[in-house]
Structure formats: C-alpha cells, structure tokens
Amino acid sequence: MSTTRYSTTAHDLPPGHKALACKWLWRNKFDAAGRFTKYKARLVIKSFLQRYGLDSLEIFAPVLRYNTLRLVLFLVACNSWKIRQMDVKTASLNVSLDDDTEINMAQPPNYVVQKAIYGLKQAPRCWYLTLHQFLVGIGFERCVKEVCLYIKRVGESMVLLTVYVDDITITGNNNDDIEKTCDELKQR
C-alpha cells in the first residue's frame, strides 16, 4: 500500500479546542555489519493526552487469535500449500481518520491530523477498517467467528488470509490465486 505524503494540514486552532502534543523520535539505522547507514525520524502524537468523546471514540481493532493461526498453519502443512507473509509498511499512515472526530496537533502553527498518525489511539482501528473494505472489495469474506480471517473461494480454489495488525499471511490451494492476492495488496 502506498503512503500519502501529508498526514496533517495547518490551520488556526478553533476556540475551545486543545491541540495534542507531539514529538519527534530519532533513530540511527545500521546495516548487517553494524555500519551506520542513515538517520530515521518519526513524528508521533502523544495519545495519552487524548480524551474519550473529544479526540477519540472507537479505538478497538481486532487481532488474530493464535489458535486460528495454528489452524491455518496446520492446513498449510497437511496440504503442502504455499504460504506468503507480508508486512505493510507505515500501515497507520495509509489510512484516513473518521470524519466525525477532529484531531488537532500542536506544532507551530497548529495542524489538523487528517490521516492516522503514529501513536494515535484510533490508528489501528482505522487501518483494520480500511483493509477490511479493500479485502471485501476484491472478493474475500470475513469469517464470522474470527474477524481477522478472510476466505476467498473461486470454484475449487480457496485462499485464506489472516491479519495480525499490519502482518498479513496468505495461503491456499491455488498458487496463482495466492500470487494474484499478493499483487492486489501490493498495488493498493
């Protein structure tokens, strides 16, 4: 999934609103030999300052149960299926926030947060809902009892897709359908 560059827009703080503080996190990156390669910076919002009902409403995001993952891996082993794993880079930055909540972030001048930014309480939920809509749109059905397990059936072909936050596992009885699903996710 591609990252849209801007997660905030500058504006004047509306009367009666408080801006949430943020901070920059800096890391040094090293290669496998331990040599410095680059600096990495990430802007995070201080979500512990969020207030329920004002800055956040729904924050629950489901995760895959380990028993379900074990069952899927059992099916892979018993049927000699191919399995693929994908990690979505910057998953939180790929999704827009709900329209019903305005998040103001302090950084002169004040900014309105438009996309889910690192540290925001509702970021995982926004990511899950966006991914769910995409998967349903390409023909997957969500399992009723395990909402992080998706199944796509086309004739005799079946693809199983599991989601654990931003880690996705794809398997099934048809390698072409597995690769097609991986390609569709990469293009998104």
PDB file of C-alpha atoms in Angstrom:
ATOM      1  CA  MET A   1       0.000   0.000   0.000  1.00  0.00           C
ATOM      2  CA  SER A   2       1.395   3.373  -0.901  1.00  0.00           C
ATOM      3  CA  THR A   3       1.877   6.160   1.629  1.00  0.00           C
ATOM      4  CA  THR A   4       0.282   9.528   1.003  1.00  0.00           C
ATOM      5  CA  ARG A   5       2.830  12.186   1.899  1.00  0.00           C
ATOM      6  CA  TYR A   6       0.874  14.525   4.095  1.00  0.00           C
ATOM      7  CA  SER A   7      -0.969  13.480   7.232  1.00  0.00           C
ATOM      8  CA  THR A   8      -1.695  16.989   8.532  1.00  0.00           C
ATOM      9  CA  THR A   9      -2.831  20.413   7.354  1.00  0.00           C
ATOM     10  CA  ALA A  10      -2.042  23.748   9.004  1.00  0.00           C
ATOM     11  CA  HIS A  11      -4.883  25.855  10.392  1.00  0.00           C
ATOM     12  CA  ASP A  12      -5.858  28.079  13.319  1.00  0.00           C
ATOM     13  CA  LEU A  13      -6.981  26.248  16.430  1.00  0.00           C
ATOM     14  CA  PRO A  14     -10.779  26.544  16.820  1.00  0.00           C
ATOM     15  CA  PRO A  15     -11.973  28.224  20.042  1.00  0.00           C
ATOM     16  CA  GLY A  16     -12.464  25.761  22.898  1.00  0.00           C
ATOM     17  CA  HIS A  17     -10.229  23.077  21.317  1.00  0.00           C
ATOM     18  CA  LYS A  18      -6.945  21.810  22.729  1.00  0.00           C
ATOM     19  CA  ALA A  19      -4.122  20.675  20.491  1.00  0.00           C
ATOM     20  CA  LEU A  20      -2.465  17.360  21.303  1.00  0.00           C
ATOM     21  CA  ALA A  21       1.283  17.483  21.789  1.00  0.00           C
ATOM     22  CA  CYS A  22       3.629  15.520  19.580  1.00  0.00           C
ATOM     23  CA  LYS A  23       7.293  14.721  19.487  1.00  0.00           C
ATOM     24  CA  TRP A  24       9.932  13.538  17.089  1.00  0.00           C
ATOM     25  CA  LEU A  25      11.560  10.152  17.640  1.00  0.00           C
ATOM     26  CA  TRP A  26      15.022   9.798  16.112  1.00  0.00           C
ATOM     27  CA  ARG A  27      16.859   6.550  15.391  1.00  0.00           C
ATOM     28  CA  ASN A  28      20.117   5.625  13.791  1.00  0.00           C
ATOM     29  CA  LYS A  29      19.885   2.797  11.245  1.00  0.00           C
ATOM     30  CA  PHE A  30      22.713   0.309  10.748  1.00  0.00           C
ATOM     31  CA  ASP A  31      23.408  -2.359   8.121  1.00  0.00           C
ATOM     32  CA  ALA A  32      24.039  -6.045   8.874  1.00  0.00           C
ATOM     33  CA  ALA A  33      27.755  -5.348   9.501  1.00  0.00           C
ATOM     34  CA  GLY A  34      26.901  -2.723  12.123  1.00  0.00           C
ATOM     35  CA  ARG A  35      27.868   0.294   9.984  1.00  0.00           C
ATOM     36  CA  PHE A  36      25.742   3.417  10.266  1.00  0.00           C
ATOM     37  CA  THR A  37      23.578   3.896   7.154  1.00  0.00           C
ATOM     38  CA  LYS A  38      21.076   6.690   7.883  1.00  0.00           C
ATOM     39  CA  TYR A  39      19.032   8.643  10.360  1.00  0.00           C
ATOM     40  CA  LYS A  40      15.342   7.872  10.711  1.00  0.00           C
ATOM     41  CA  ALA A  41      12.740  10.246  12.148  1.00  0.00           C
ATOM     42  CA  ARG A  42       9.129   9.579  13.081  1.00  0.00           C
ATOM     43  CA  LEU A  43       6.597  12.118  14.289  1.00  0.00           C
ATOM     44  CA  VAL A  44       4.351  10.643  16.979  1.00  0.00           C
ATOM     45  CA  ILE A  45       1.340  12.121  18.699  1.00  0.00           C
ATOM     46  CA  LYS A  46       1.070  11.857  22.486  1.00  0.00           C
ATOM     47  CA  SER A  47      -2.101   9.799  22.608  1.00  0.00           C
ATOM     48  CA  PHE A  48      -2.143   9.636  26.401  1.00  0.00           C
ATOM     49  CA  LEU A  49      -3.488  13.208  26.172  1.00  0.00           C
ATOM     50  CA  GLN A  50      -6.495  12.137  24.088  1.00  0.00           C
ATOM     51  CA  ARG A  51      -9.896  12.392  25.757  1.00  0.00           C
ATOM     52  CA  TYR A  52     -12.648   9.894  25.008  1.00  0.00           C
ATOM     53  CA  GLY A  53     -15.530  11.569  23.197  1.00  0.00           C
ATOM     54  CA  LEU A  54     -13.460  14.563  22.111  1.00  0.00           C
ATOM     55  CA  ASP A  55     -10.316  13.203  20.450  1.00  0.00           C
ATOM     56  CA  SER A  56     -11.254   9.540  20.201  1.00  0.00           C
ATOM     57  CA  LEU A  57     -14.409   7.460  20.043  1.00  0.00           C
ATOM     58  CA  GLU A  58     -13.900   3.959  18.678  1.00  0.00           C
ATOM     59  CA  ILE A  59     -10.393   2.613  19.177  1.00  0.00           C
ATOM     60  CA  PHE A  60     -10.857  -1.185  19.232  1.00  0.00           C
ATOM     61  CA  ALA A  61      -9.082  -3.074  16.455  1.00  0.00           C
ATOM     62  CA  PRO A  62      -9.265  -6.887  16.342  1.00  0.00           C
ATOM     63  CA  VAL A  63      -6.219  -9.150  16.127  1.00  0.00           C
ATOM     64  CA  LEU A  64      -5.942 -12.745  15.008  1.00  0.00           C
ATOM     65  CA  ARG A  65      -6.194 -15.403  17.705  1.00  0.00           C
ATOM     66  CA  TYR A  66      -3.164 -17.673  17.908  1.00  0.00           C
ATOM     67  CA  ASN A  67      -5.387 -20.772  17.709  1.00  0.00           C
ATOM     68  CA  THR A  68      -6.649 -19.572  14.323  1.00  0.00           C
ATOM     69  CA  LEU A  69      -3.096 -19.024  13.098  1.00  0.00           C
ATOM     70  CA  ARG A  70      -2.158 -22.510  14.291  1.00  0.00           C
ATOM     71  CA  LEU A  71      -5.154 -23.962  12.421  1.00  0.00           C
ATOM     72  CA  VAL A  72      -4.161 -22.167   9.196  1.00  0.00           C
ATOM     73  CA  LEU A  73      -0.544 -23.361   9.556  1.00  0.00           C
ATOM     74  CA  PHE A  74      -1.849 -26.902  10.186  1.00  0.00           C
ATOM     75  CA  LEU A  75      -3.809 -26.734   6.896  1.00  0.00           C
ATOM     76  CA  VAL A  76      -0.677 -25.484   5.121  1.00  0.00           C
ATOM     77  CA  ALA A  77       1.405 -28.375   6.487  1.00  0.00           C
ATOM     78  CA  CYS A  78      -1.205 -31.090   5.833  1.00  0.00           C
ATOM     79  CA  ASN A  79      -1.949 -29.952   2.286  1.00  0.00           C
ATOM     80  CA  SER A  80       1.577 -28.799   1.280  1.00  0.00           C
ATOM     81  CA  TRP A  81       0.213 -25.359   0.430  1.00  0.00           C
ATOM     82  CA  LYS A  82       2.388 -22.412  -0.396  1.00  0.00           C
ATOM     83  CA  ILE A  83       2.332 -19.641   2.203  1.00  0.00           C
ATOM     84  CA  ARG A  84       3.220 -15.957   1.822  1.00  0.00           C
ATOM     85  CA  GLN A  85       3.742 -13.339   4.505  1.00  0.00           C
ATOM     86  CA  MET A  86       3.510  -9.586   4.005  1.00  0.00           C
ATOM     87  CA  ASP A  87       4.216  -6.692   6.347  1.00  0.00           C
ATOM     88  CA  VAL A  88       2.503  -3.438   5.454  1.00  0.00           C
ATOM     89  CA  LYS A  89       4.999  -0.609   5.840  1.00  0.00           C
ATOM     90  CA  THR A  90       3.646   2.541   7.501  1.00  0.00           C
ATOM     91  CA  ALA A  91       0.179   0.981   7.822  1.00  0.00           C
ATOM     92  CA  SER A  92      -1.123   3.765  10.068  1.00  0.00           C
ATOM     93  CA  LEU A  93      -0.088   6.455   7.618  1.00  0.00           C
ATOM     94  CA  ASN A  94      -2.044   4.801   4.809  1.00  0.00           C
ATOM     95  CA  VAL A  95      -5.498   5.425   6.228  1.00  0.00           C
ATOM     96  CA  SER A  96      -7.690   8.449   6.777  1.00  0.00           C
ATOM     97  CA  LEU A  97      -9.325   9.217  10.086  1.00  0.00           C
ATOM     98  CA  ASP A  98     -13.067   9.065  10.623  1.00  0.00           C
ATOM     99  CA  ASP A  99     -14.808  12.293   9.641  1.00  0.00           C
ATOM    100  CA  ASP A 100     -16.610  12.571  12.985  1.00  0.00           C
ATOM    101  CA  THR A 101     -13.509  13.378  15.053  1.00  0.00           C
ATOM    102  CA  GLU A 102     -11.145  16.300  14.509  1.00  0.00           C
ATOM    103  CA  ILE A 103      -7.666  15.813  15.946  1.00  0.00           C
ATOM    104  CA  ASN A 104      -5.644  18.993  16.474  1.00  0.00           C
ATOM    105  CA  MET A 105      -1.911  18.573  16.882  1.00  0.00           C
ATOM    106  CA  ALA A 106       0.332  21.268  18.319  1.00  0.00           C
ATOM    107  CA  GLN A 107       3.314  22.147  16.224  1.00  0.00           C
ATOM    108  CA  PRO A 108       3.515  25.826  15.353  1.00  0.00           C
ATOM    109  CA  PRO A 109       1.236  26.615  13.655  1.00  0.00           C
ATOM    110  CA  ASN A 110      -1.471  24.152  14.765  1.00  0.00           C
ATOM    111  CA  TYR A 111      -2.206  21.241  12.479  1.00  0.00           C
ATOM    112  CA  VAL A 112      -5.320  19.166  11.873  1.00  0.00           C
ATOM    113  CA  VAL A 113      -4.472  15.474  11.638  1.00  0.00           C
ATOM    114  CA  GLN A 114      -6.117  14.021   8.520  1.00  0.00           C
ATOM    115  CA  LYS A 115      -4.549  10.586   8.449  1.00  0.00           C
ATOM    116  CA  ALA A 116      -3.870   8.121  11.223  1.00  0.00           C
ATOM    117  CA  ILE A 117      -0.502   9.146  12.639  1.00  0.00           C
ATOM    118  CA  TYR A 118       1.807   7.030  14.811  1.00  0.00           C
ATOM    119  CA  GLY A 119       0.638   6.896  18.405  1.00  0.00           C
ATOM    120  CA  LEU A 120      -2.976   7.897  17.745  1.00  0.00           C
ATOM    121  CA  LYS A 121      -5.358   5.640  19.692  1.00  0.00           C
ATOM    122  CA  GLN A 122      -7.714   5.085  16.767  1.00  0.00           C
ATOM    123  CA  ALA A 123      -4.943   4.409  14.193  1.00  0.00           C
ATOM    124  CA  PRO A 124      -5.100   0.578  14.423  1.00  0.00           C
ATOM    125  CA  ARG A 125      -8.903   0.617  14.075  1.00  0.00           C
ATOM    126  CA  CYS A 126      -8.770   2.936  11.048  1.00  0.00           C
ATOM    127  CA  TRP A 127      -6.156   0.652   9.459  1.00  0.00           C
ATOM    128  CA  TYR A 128      -8.217  -2.506  10.077  1.00  0.00           C
ATOM    129  CA  LEU A 129     -11.435  -0.976   8.692  1.00  0.00           C
ATOM    130  CA  THR A 130      -9.629   0.274   5.565  1.00  0.00           C
ATOM    131  CA  LEU A 131      -8.030  -3.140   4.981  1.00  0.00           C
ATOM    132  CA  HIS A 132     -11.382  -4.879   5.587  1.00  0.00           C
ATOM    133  CA  GLN A 133     -13.118  -2.739   2.943  1.00  0.00           C
ATOM    134  CA  PHE A 134     -10.334  -3.474   0.460  1.00  0.00           C
ATOM    135  CA  LEU A 135     -10.416  -7.246   1.074  1.00  0.00           C
ATOM    136  CA  VAL A 136     -14.203  -7.415   0.740  1.00  0.00           C
ATOM    137  CA  GLY A 137     -13.883  -5.359  -2.450  1.00  0.00           C
ATOM    138  CA  ILE A 138     -11.581  -7.964  -4.034  1.00  0.00           C
ATOM    139  CA  GLY A 139     -13.877 -10.870  -3.150  1.00  0.00           C
ATOM    140  CA  PHE A 140     -12.870 -12.010   0.332  1.00  0.00           C
ATOM    141  CA  GLU A 141     -15.417 -12.883   3.014  1.00  0.00           C
ATOM    142  CA  ARG A 142     -14.663 -12.251   6.666  1.00  0.00           C
ATOM    143  CA  CYS A 143     -15.090 -15.240   8.974  1.00  0.00           C
ATOM    144  CA  VAL A 144     -17.967 -14.685  11.399  1.00  0.00           C
ATOM    145  CA  LYS A 145     -16.217 -16.185  14.448  1.00  0.00           C
ATOM    146  CA  GLU A 146     -12.695 -14.904  13.634  1.00  0.00           C
ATOM    147  CA  VAL A 147     -12.801 -11.390  12.175  1.00  0.00           C
ATOM    148  CA  CYS A 148      -9.101 -11.441  11.235  1.00  0.00           C
ATOM    149  CA  LEU A 149      -9.502 -14.493   8.980  1.00  0.00           C
ATOM    150  CA  TYR A 150     -10.664 -13.888   5.410  1.00  0.00           C
ATOM    151  CA  ILE A 151     -11.604 -16.556   2.873  1.00  0.00           C
ATOM    152  CA  LYS A 152     -11.934 -16.256  -0.894  1.00  0.00           C
ATOM    153  CA  ARG A 153     -13.438 -19.116  -2.877  1.00  0.00           C
ATOM    154  CA  VAL A 154     -13.474 -19.293  -6.653  1.00  0.00           C
ATOM    155  CA  GLY A 155     -14.698 -22.677  -7.888  1.00  0.00           C
ATOM    156  CA  GLU A 156     -12.418 -25.300  -6.320  1.00  0.00           C
ATOM    157  CA  SER A 157      -9.835 -22.666  -5.385  1.00  0.00           C
ATOM    158  CA  MET A 158      -9.612 -21.278  -1.863  1.00  0.00           C
ATOM    159  CA  VAL A 159      -7.362 -18.535  -0.459  1.00  0.00           C
ATOM    160  CA  LEU A 160      -7.039 -17.953   3.301  1.00  0.00           C
ATOM    161  CA  LEU A 161      -5.779 -14.583   4.504  1.00  0.00           C
ATOM    162  CA  THR A 162      -5.013 -13.761   8.142  1.00  0.00           C
ATOM    163  CA  VAL A 163      -4.391 -10.313   9.602  1.00  0.00           C
ATOM    164  CA  TYR A 164      -2.433  -9.528  12.760  1.00  0.00           C
ATOM    165  CA  VAL A 165      -2.254  -5.721  12.955  1.00  0.00           C
ATOM    166  CA  ASP A 166      -0.123  -4.965   9.858  1.00  0.00           C
ATOM    167  CA  ASP A 167       1.157  -8.518   9.262  1.00  0.00           C
ATOM    168  CA  ILE A 168      -0.722 -10.488   6.624  1.00  0.00           C
ATOM    169  CA  THR A 169      -0.408 -14.212   5.900  1.00  0.00           C
ATOM    170  CA  ILE A 170      -1.798 -15.627   2.658  1.00  0.00           C
ATOM    171  CA  THR A 171      -2.172 -19.300   1.773  1.00  0.00           C
ATOM    172  CA  GLY A 172      -4.485 -21.630  -0.117  1.00  0.00           C
ATOM    173  CA  ASN A 173      -4.781 -24.499  -2.531  1.00  0.00           C
ATOM    174  CA  ASN A 174      -4.020 -22.472  -5.683  1.00  0.00           C
ATOM    175  CA  ASN A 175      -0.617 -20.789  -6.051  1.00  0.00           C
ATOM    176  CA  ASP A 176      -1.804 -18.480  -8.845  1.00  0.00           C
ATOM    177  CA  ASP A 177      -4.602 -17.120  -6.657  1.00  0.00           C
ATOM    178  CA  ILE A 178      -2.153 -16.595  -3.788  1.00  0.00           C
ATOM    179  CA  GLU A 179       0.176 -14.603  -6.050  1.00  0.00           C
ATOM    180  CA  LYS A 180      -2.756 -12.651  -7.502  1.00  0.00           C
ATOM    181  CA  THR A 181      -3.855 -11.685  -3.975  1.00  0.00           C
ATOM    182  CA  CYS A 182      -0.292 -10.591  -3.117  1.00  0.00           C
ATOM    183  CA  ASP A 183      -0.170  -8.466  -6.271  1.00  0.00           C
ATOM    184  CA  GLU A 184      -3.533  -6.848  -5.480  1.00  0.00           C
ATOM    185  CA  LEU A 185      -2.324  -5.962  -1.974  1.00  0.00           C
ATOM    186  CA  LYS A 186       0.937  -4.517  -3.313  1.00  0.00           C
ATOM    187  CA  GLN A 187      -0.911  -2.376  -5.879  1.00  0.00           C
ATOM    188  CA  ARG A 188      -3.162  -0.925  -3.187  1.00  0.00           C
TER     189      ARG A 188
END
